[in-house]
Amino acid sequence: MSDRYITVTLEQRGVTAVARLLDDEAPRTAAAVWDALPLGDQVYHGKFARNEIYTLLPAFAPVEPGPENTTVTPIPGDLCYFTFDGVLDNPAYGYEPGGAPGAHRLLIDLAVFYGRNNLLINGDVGWVPGNVFGTITEGLDAFAAACNDIWMGGARGETLSYRRA
């Protein structure tokens, strides 16, 4: 199979990065994401992971890929897939009143890590390994600057989207 690429975009900020899917390392996860594209919704900035932005989506794969190519220490440019089942319905996470988007149902967190020193440990549940399914190959510096602006300037109204390149 030849390499497959996707774009990752912060729509309001007008910045896009290109990522290569890791079909050899995470074939089930890469296929699940690829088959569901385009995807996207409200962006959030990570609270416990450090240099992470993500969007929360209803489960989209016919069968969850399960753990593969997992990490708890993602590096800059990693795209990760997480599955959550109701755990985000805790007011400490800071989502809008009424709980997390899609609380009490299966949610998929598609995340982009844009800086160093990330550690995926959560005070409520412990280690949170994610499936690394892609890596940014173009545009990481500009994308990271926009991600940092989300941290400092706010996420309201911003959409994180994933599309086939």
PDB file of C-alpha atoms in Angstrom:
ATOM      1  CA  MET A   1       0.000   0.000   0.000  1.00  0.00           C
ATOM      2  CA  SER A   2       1.293   3.462  -0.782  1.00  0.00           C
ATOM      3  CA  ASP A   3       1.397   6.089   1.940  1.00  0.00           C
ATOM      4  CA  ARG A   4      -1.891   7.806   2.739  1.00  0.00           C
ATOM      5  CA  TYR A   5      -2.032  11.418   3.891  1.00  0.00           C
ATOM      6  CA  ILE A   6      -4.601  13.520   5.672  1.00  0.00           C
ATOM      7  CA  THR A   7      -4.864  17.185   6.515  1.00  0.00           C
ATOM      8  CA  VAL A   8      -5.467  18.466  10.021  1.00  0.00           C
ATOM      9  CA  THR A   9      -6.931  21.975  10.099  1.00  0.00           C
ATOM     10  CA  LEU A  10      -7.839  24.625  12.652  1.00  0.00           C
ATOM     11  CA  GLU A  11     -10.574  26.219  10.585  1.00  0.00           C
ATOM     12  CA  GLN A  12     -10.971  29.625  12.269  1.00  0.00           C
ATOM     13  CA  ARG A  13      -7.230  30.155  12.533  1.00  0.00           C
ATOM     14  CA  GLY A  14      -6.724  29.060   8.919  1.00  0.00           C
ATOM     15  CA  VAL A  15      -3.807  26.721   9.589  1.00  0.00           C
ATOM     16  CA  THR A  16      -3.362  23.234   8.134  1.00  0.00           C
ATOM     17  CA  ALA A  17      -0.794  20.496   8.647  1.00  0.00           C
ATOM     18  CA  VAL A  18      -0.308  17.357   6.571  1.00  0.00           C
ATOM     19  CA  ALA A  19       0.052  13.975   8.282  1.00  0.00           C
ATOM     20  CA  ARG A  20       0.994  10.519   7.052  1.00  0.00           C
ATOM     21  CA  LEU A  21      -1.165   7.685   8.336  1.00  0.00           C
ATOM     22  CA  LEU A  22       0.805   4.948  10.099  1.00  0.00           C
ATOM     23  CA  ASP A  23      -0.774   2.063   8.223  1.00  0.00           C
ATOM     24  CA  ASP A  24       2.011  -0.370   9.139  1.00  0.00           C
ATOM     25  CA  GLU A  25       2.108   0.474  12.850  1.00  0.00           C
ATOM     26  CA  ALA A  26      -1.627   1.072  13.473  1.00  0.00           C
ATOM     27  CA  PRO A  27      -3.535  -0.486  10.569  1.00  0.00           C
ATOM     28  CA  ARG A  28      -6.919  -0.856  12.301  1.00  0.00           C
ATOM     29  CA  THR A  29      -6.921   2.676  13.701  1.00  0.00           C
ATOM     30  CA  ALA A  30      -5.629   4.291  10.510  1.00  0.00           C
ATOM     31  CA  ALA A  31      -8.310   2.449   8.507  1.00  0.00           C
ATOM     32  CA  ALA A  32     -11.075   3.442  10.949  1.00  0.00           C
ATOM     33  CA  VAL A  33     -10.134   7.122  10.693  1.00  0.00           C
ATOM     34  CA  TRP A  34      -9.562   7.061   6.919  1.00  0.00           C
ATOM     35  CA  ASP A  35     -12.885   5.360   6.234  1.00  0.00           C
ATOM     36  CA  ALA A  36     -14.791   7.911   8.369  1.00  0.00           C
ATOM     37  CA  LEU A  37     -13.227  11.092   6.913  1.00  0.00           C
ATOM     38  CA  PRO A  38     -14.022  13.948   6.863  1.00  0.00           C
ATOM     39  CA  LEU A  39     -14.279  14.368  10.641  1.00  0.00           C
ATOM     40  CA  GLY A  40     -14.240  17.386  12.907  1.00  0.00           C
ATOM     41  CA  ASP A  41     -15.916  19.408  15.627  1.00  0.00           C
ATOM     42  CA  GLN A  42     -15.189  21.863  18.437  1.00  0.00           C
ATOM     43  CA  VAL A  43     -11.529  21.869  19.442  1.00  0.00           C
ATOM     44  CA  TYR A  44     -10.398  21.562  23.056  1.00  0.00           C
ATOM     45  CA  HIS A  45      -6.967  22.052  24.588  1.00  0.00           C
ATOM     46  CA  GLY A  46      -5.691  19.275  26.836  1.00  0.00           C
ATOM     47  CA  LYS A  47      -5.677  19.933  30.568  1.00  0.00           C
ATOM     48  CA  PHE A  48      -3.669  16.994  31.864  1.00  0.00           C
ATOM     49  CA  ALA A  49      -1.645  15.863  28.843  1.00  0.00           C
ATOM     50  CA  ARG A  50       0.110  19.225  28.289  1.00  0.00           C
ATOM     51  CA  ASN A  51       0.672  20.078  24.589  1.00  0.00           C
ATOM     52  CA  GLU A  52      -2.458  18.561  23.055  1.00  0.00           C
ATOM     53  CA  ILE A  53      -5.524  19.702  21.169  1.00  0.00           C
ATOM     54  CA  TYR A  54      -8.383  17.382  20.361  1.00  0.00           C
ATOM     55  CA  THR A  55     -11.965  17.021  19.252  1.00  0.00           C
ATOM     56  CA  LEU A  56     -14.594  14.668  20.669  1.00  0.00           C
ATOM     57  CA  LEU A  57     -16.731  12.669  18.249  1.00  0.00           C
ATOM     58  CA  PRO A  58     -19.378   9.983  18.495  1.00  0.00           C
ATOM     59  CA  ALA A  59     -17.911   6.545  17.816  1.00  0.00           C
ATOM     60  CA  PHE A  60     -17.567   6.168  14.046  1.00  0.00           C
ATOM     61  CA  ALA A  61     -15.871   2.820  13.435  1.00  0.00           C
ATOM     62  CA  PRO A  62     -18.098  -0.206  12.818  1.00  0.00           C
ATOM     63  CA  VAL A  63     -15.758  -2.045  15.223  1.00  0.00           C
ATOM     64  CA  GLU A  64     -13.464  -0.229  17.665  1.00  0.00           C
ATOM     65  CA  PRO A  65      -9.840  -0.781  16.613  1.00  0.00           C
ATOM     66  CA  GLY A  66      -8.642  -1.662  20.110  1.00  0.00           C
ATOM     67  CA  PRO A  67      -5.153  -0.887  21.375  1.00  0.00           C
ATOM     68  CA  GLU A  68      -2.365  -0.730  18.800  1.00  0.00           C
ATOM     69  CA  ASN A  69       0.802   1.341  18.551  1.00  0.00           C
ATOM     70  CA  THR A  70      -0.074   2.810  21.948  1.00  0.00           C
ATOM     71  CA  THR A  71       1.834   5.434  23.867  1.00  0.00           C
ATOM     72  CA  VAL A  72       1.574   7.429  27.073  1.00  0.00           C
ATOM     73  CA  THR A  73       4.370   9.778  25.962  1.00  0.00           C
ATOM     74  CA  PRO A  74       3.323  11.214  22.579  1.00  0.00           C
ATOM     75  CA  ILE A  75       5.823  13.367  20.724  1.00  0.00           C
ATOM     76  CA  PRO A  76       5.298  16.511  18.633  1.00  0.00           C
ATOM     77  CA  GLY A  77       3.355  15.665  15.489  1.00  0.00           C
ATOM     78  CA  ASP A  78       1.683  12.523  16.829  1.00  0.00           C
ATOM     79  CA  LEU A  79      -1.993  12.010  15.983  1.00  0.00           C
ATOM     80  CA  CYS A  80      -3.676   9.835  18.598  1.00  0.00           C
ATOM     81  CA  TYR A  81      -6.999   8.025  18.895  1.00  0.00           C
ATOM     82  CA  PHE A  82      -8.606   7.518  22.309  1.00  0.00           C
ATOM     83  CA  THR A  83     -11.861   5.809  23.239  1.00  0.00           C
ATOM     84  CA  PHE A  84     -13.819   7.070  26.271  1.00  0.00           C
ATOM     85  CA  ASP A  85     -16.964   5.557  27.727  1.00  0.00           C
ATOM     86  CA  GLY A  86     -18.604   8.085  30.084  1.00  0.00           C
ATOM     87  CA  VAL A  87     -15.403   8.905  31.996  1.00  0.00           C
ATOM     88  CA  LEU A  88     -15.427  12.521  30.735  1.00  0.00           C
ATOM     89  CA  ASP A  89     -18.696  13.300  32.542  1.00  0.00           C
ATOM     90  CA  ASN A  90     -16.792  14.797  35.478  1.00  0.00           C
ATOM     91  CA  PRO A  91     -17.168  18.559  36.118  1.00  0.00           C
ATOM     92  CA  ALA A  92     -13.431  18.755  36.816  1.00  0.00           C
ATOM     93  CA  TYR A  93     -12.755  18.444  33.090  1.00  0.00           C
ATOM     94  CA  GLY A  94     -14.325  21.856  32.534  1.00  0.00           C
ATOM     95  CA  TYR A  95     -16.748  21.116  29.718  1.00  0.00           C
ATOM     96  CA  GLU A  96     -19.861  23.259  29.394  1.00  0.00           C
ATOM     97  CA  PRO A  97     -22.595  22.791  32.012  1.00  0.00           C
ATOM     98  CA  GLY A  98     -24.456  19.566  31.411  1.00  0.00           C
ATOM     99  CA  GLY A  99     -21.326  17.476  31.094  1.00  0.00           C
ATOM    100  CA  ALA A 100     -18.983  16.506  28.332  1.00  0.00           C
ATOM    101  CA  PRO A 101     -20.190  16.339  24.759  1.00  0.00           C
ATOM    102  CA  GLY A 102     -21.867  12.972  24.390  1.00  0.00           C
ATOM    103  CA  ALA A 103     -21.503  12.108  28.065  1.00  0.00           C
ATOM    104  CA  HIS A 104     -22.577   8.575  28.985  1.00  0.00           C
ATOM    105  CA  ARG A 105     -21.897   7.178  25.517  1.00  0.00           C
ATOM    106  CA  LEU A 106     -18.851   6.027  23.599  1.00  0.00           C
ATOM    107  CA  LEU A 107     -16.727   8.997  22.510  1.00  0.00           C
ATOM    108  CA  ILE A 108     -13.676   9.123  20.298  1.00  0.00           C
ATOM    109  CA  ASP A 109     -10.991  11.687  21.052  1.00  0.00           C
ATOM    110  CA  LEU A 110      -8.869  12.514  17.995  1.00  0.00           C
ATOM    111  CA  ALA A 111      -5.843  14.389  19.288  1.00  0.00           C
ATOM    112  CA  VAL A 112      -2.869  16.271  17.900  1.00  0.00           C
ATOM    113  CA  PHE A 113       0.242  16.620  20.040  1.00  0.00           C
ATOM    114  CA  TYR A 114       2.233  19.709  19.148  1.00  0.00           C
ATOM    115  CA  GLY A 115       5.006  20.004  21.738  1.00  0.00           C
ATOM    116  CA  ARG A 116       7.332  17.972  23.943  1.00  0.00           C
ATOM    117  CA  ASN A 117       7.001  16.545  27.457  1.00  0.00           C
ATOM    118  CA  ASN A 118       3.525  15.050  27.205  1.00  0.00           C
ATOM    119  CA  LEU A 119       2.486  12.427  29.719  1.00  0.00           C
ATOM    120  CA  LEU A 120      -0.895  10.734  29.422  1.00  0.00           C
ATOM    121  CA  ILE A 121      -1.837  10.191  33.034  1.00  0.00           C
ATOM    122  CA  ASN A 122      -5.157  11.291  34.493  1.00  0.00           C
ATOM    123  CA  GLY A 123      -5.779  11.772  38.195  1.00  0.00           C
ATOM    124  CA  ASP A 124      -9.166  10.052  37.986  1.00  0.00           C
ATOM    125  CA  VAL A 125      -8.327   6.973  35.920  1.00  0.00           C
ATOM    126  CA  GLY A 126      -4.527   6.648  35.765  1.00  0.00           C
ATOM    127  CA  TRP A 127      -2.638   5.957  32.555  1.00  0.00           C
ATOM    128  CA  VAL A 128      -4.500   6.819  29.334  1.00  0.00           C
ATOM    129  CA  PRO A 129      -2.691   5.166  26.420  1.00  0.00           C
ATOM    130  CA  GLY A 130      -3.579   6.407  22.959  1.00  0.00           C
ATOM    131  CA  ASN A 131      -3.217   4.769  19.563  1.00  0.00           C
ATOM    132  CA  VAL A 132      -0.699   6.719  17.478  1.00  0.00           C
ATOM    133  CA  PHE A 133      -2.223   6.491  13.994  1.00  0.00           C
ATOM    134  CA  GLY A 134      -0.495   9.357  12.157  1.00  0.00           C
ATOM    135  CA  THR A 135       2.423  11.738  12.196  1.00  0.00           C
ATOM    136  CA  ILE A 136       2.584  15.310  10.928  1.00  0.00           C
ATOM    137  CA  THR A 137       5.034  15.577   8.048  1.00  0.00           C
ATOM    138  CA  GLU A 138       4.406  19.178   6.908  1.00  0.00           C
ATOM    139  CA  GLY A 139       3.443  22.360   8.709  1.00  0.00           C
ATOM    140  CA  LEU A 140       4.079  21.388  12.339  1.00  0.00           C
ATOM    141  CA  ASP A 141       5.685  24.697  13.369  1.00  0.00           C
ATOM    142  CA  ALA A 142       2.786  26.876  12.181  1.00  0.00           C
ATOM    143  CA  PHE A 143       0.260  24.366  13.514  1.00  0.00           C
ATOM    144  CA  ALA A 144       1.979  24.306  16.924  1.00  0.00           C
ATOM    145  CA  ALA A 145       1.880  28.113  17.090  1.00  0.00           C
ATOM    146  CA  ALA A 146      -1.875  28.009  16.407  1.00  0.00           C
ATOM    147  CA  CYS A 147      -2.322  25.307  19.073  1.00  0.00           C
ATOM    148  CA  ASN A 148      -0.501  27.466  21.593  1.00  0.00           C
ATOM    149  CA  ASP A 149      -2.845  30.317  20.649  1.00  0.00           C
ATOM    150  CA  ILE A 150      -5.770  28.044  21.551  1.00  0.00           C
ATOM    151  CA  TRP A 151      -4.186  27.569  24.986  1.00  0.00           C
ATOM    152  CA  MET A 152      -3.642  31.287  25.527  1.00  0.00           C
ATOM    153  CA  GLY A 153      -6.418  32.803  23.382  1.00  0.00           C
ATOM    154  CA  GLY A 154      -9.233  30.312  23.797  1.00  0.00           C
ATOM    155  CA  ALA A 155     -10.903  27.498  21.901  1.00  0.00           C
ATOM    156  CA  ARG A 156     -14.472  28.801  21.620  1.00  0.00           C
ATOM    157  CA  GLY A 157     -15.744  28.692  18.074  1.00  0.00           C
ATOM    158  CA  GLU A 158     -12.687  26.876  16.716  1.00  0.00           C
ATOM    159  CA  THR A 159     -13.066  23.624  14.780  1.00  0.00           C
ATOM    160  CA  LEU A 160     -10.444  20.908  14.446  1.00  0.00           C
ATOM    161  CA  SER A 161     -11.032  18.971  11.230  1.00  0.00           C
ATOM    162  CA  TYR A 162      -9.459  15.926   9.579  1.00  0.00           C
ATOM    163  CA  ARG A 163      -9.751  15.297   5.822  1.00  0.00           C
ATOM    164  CA  ARG A 164      -8.126  13.177   3.154  1.00  0.00           C
ATOM    165  CA  ALA A 165      -5.252  15.030   1.502  1.00  0.00           C
TER     166      ALA A 165
END
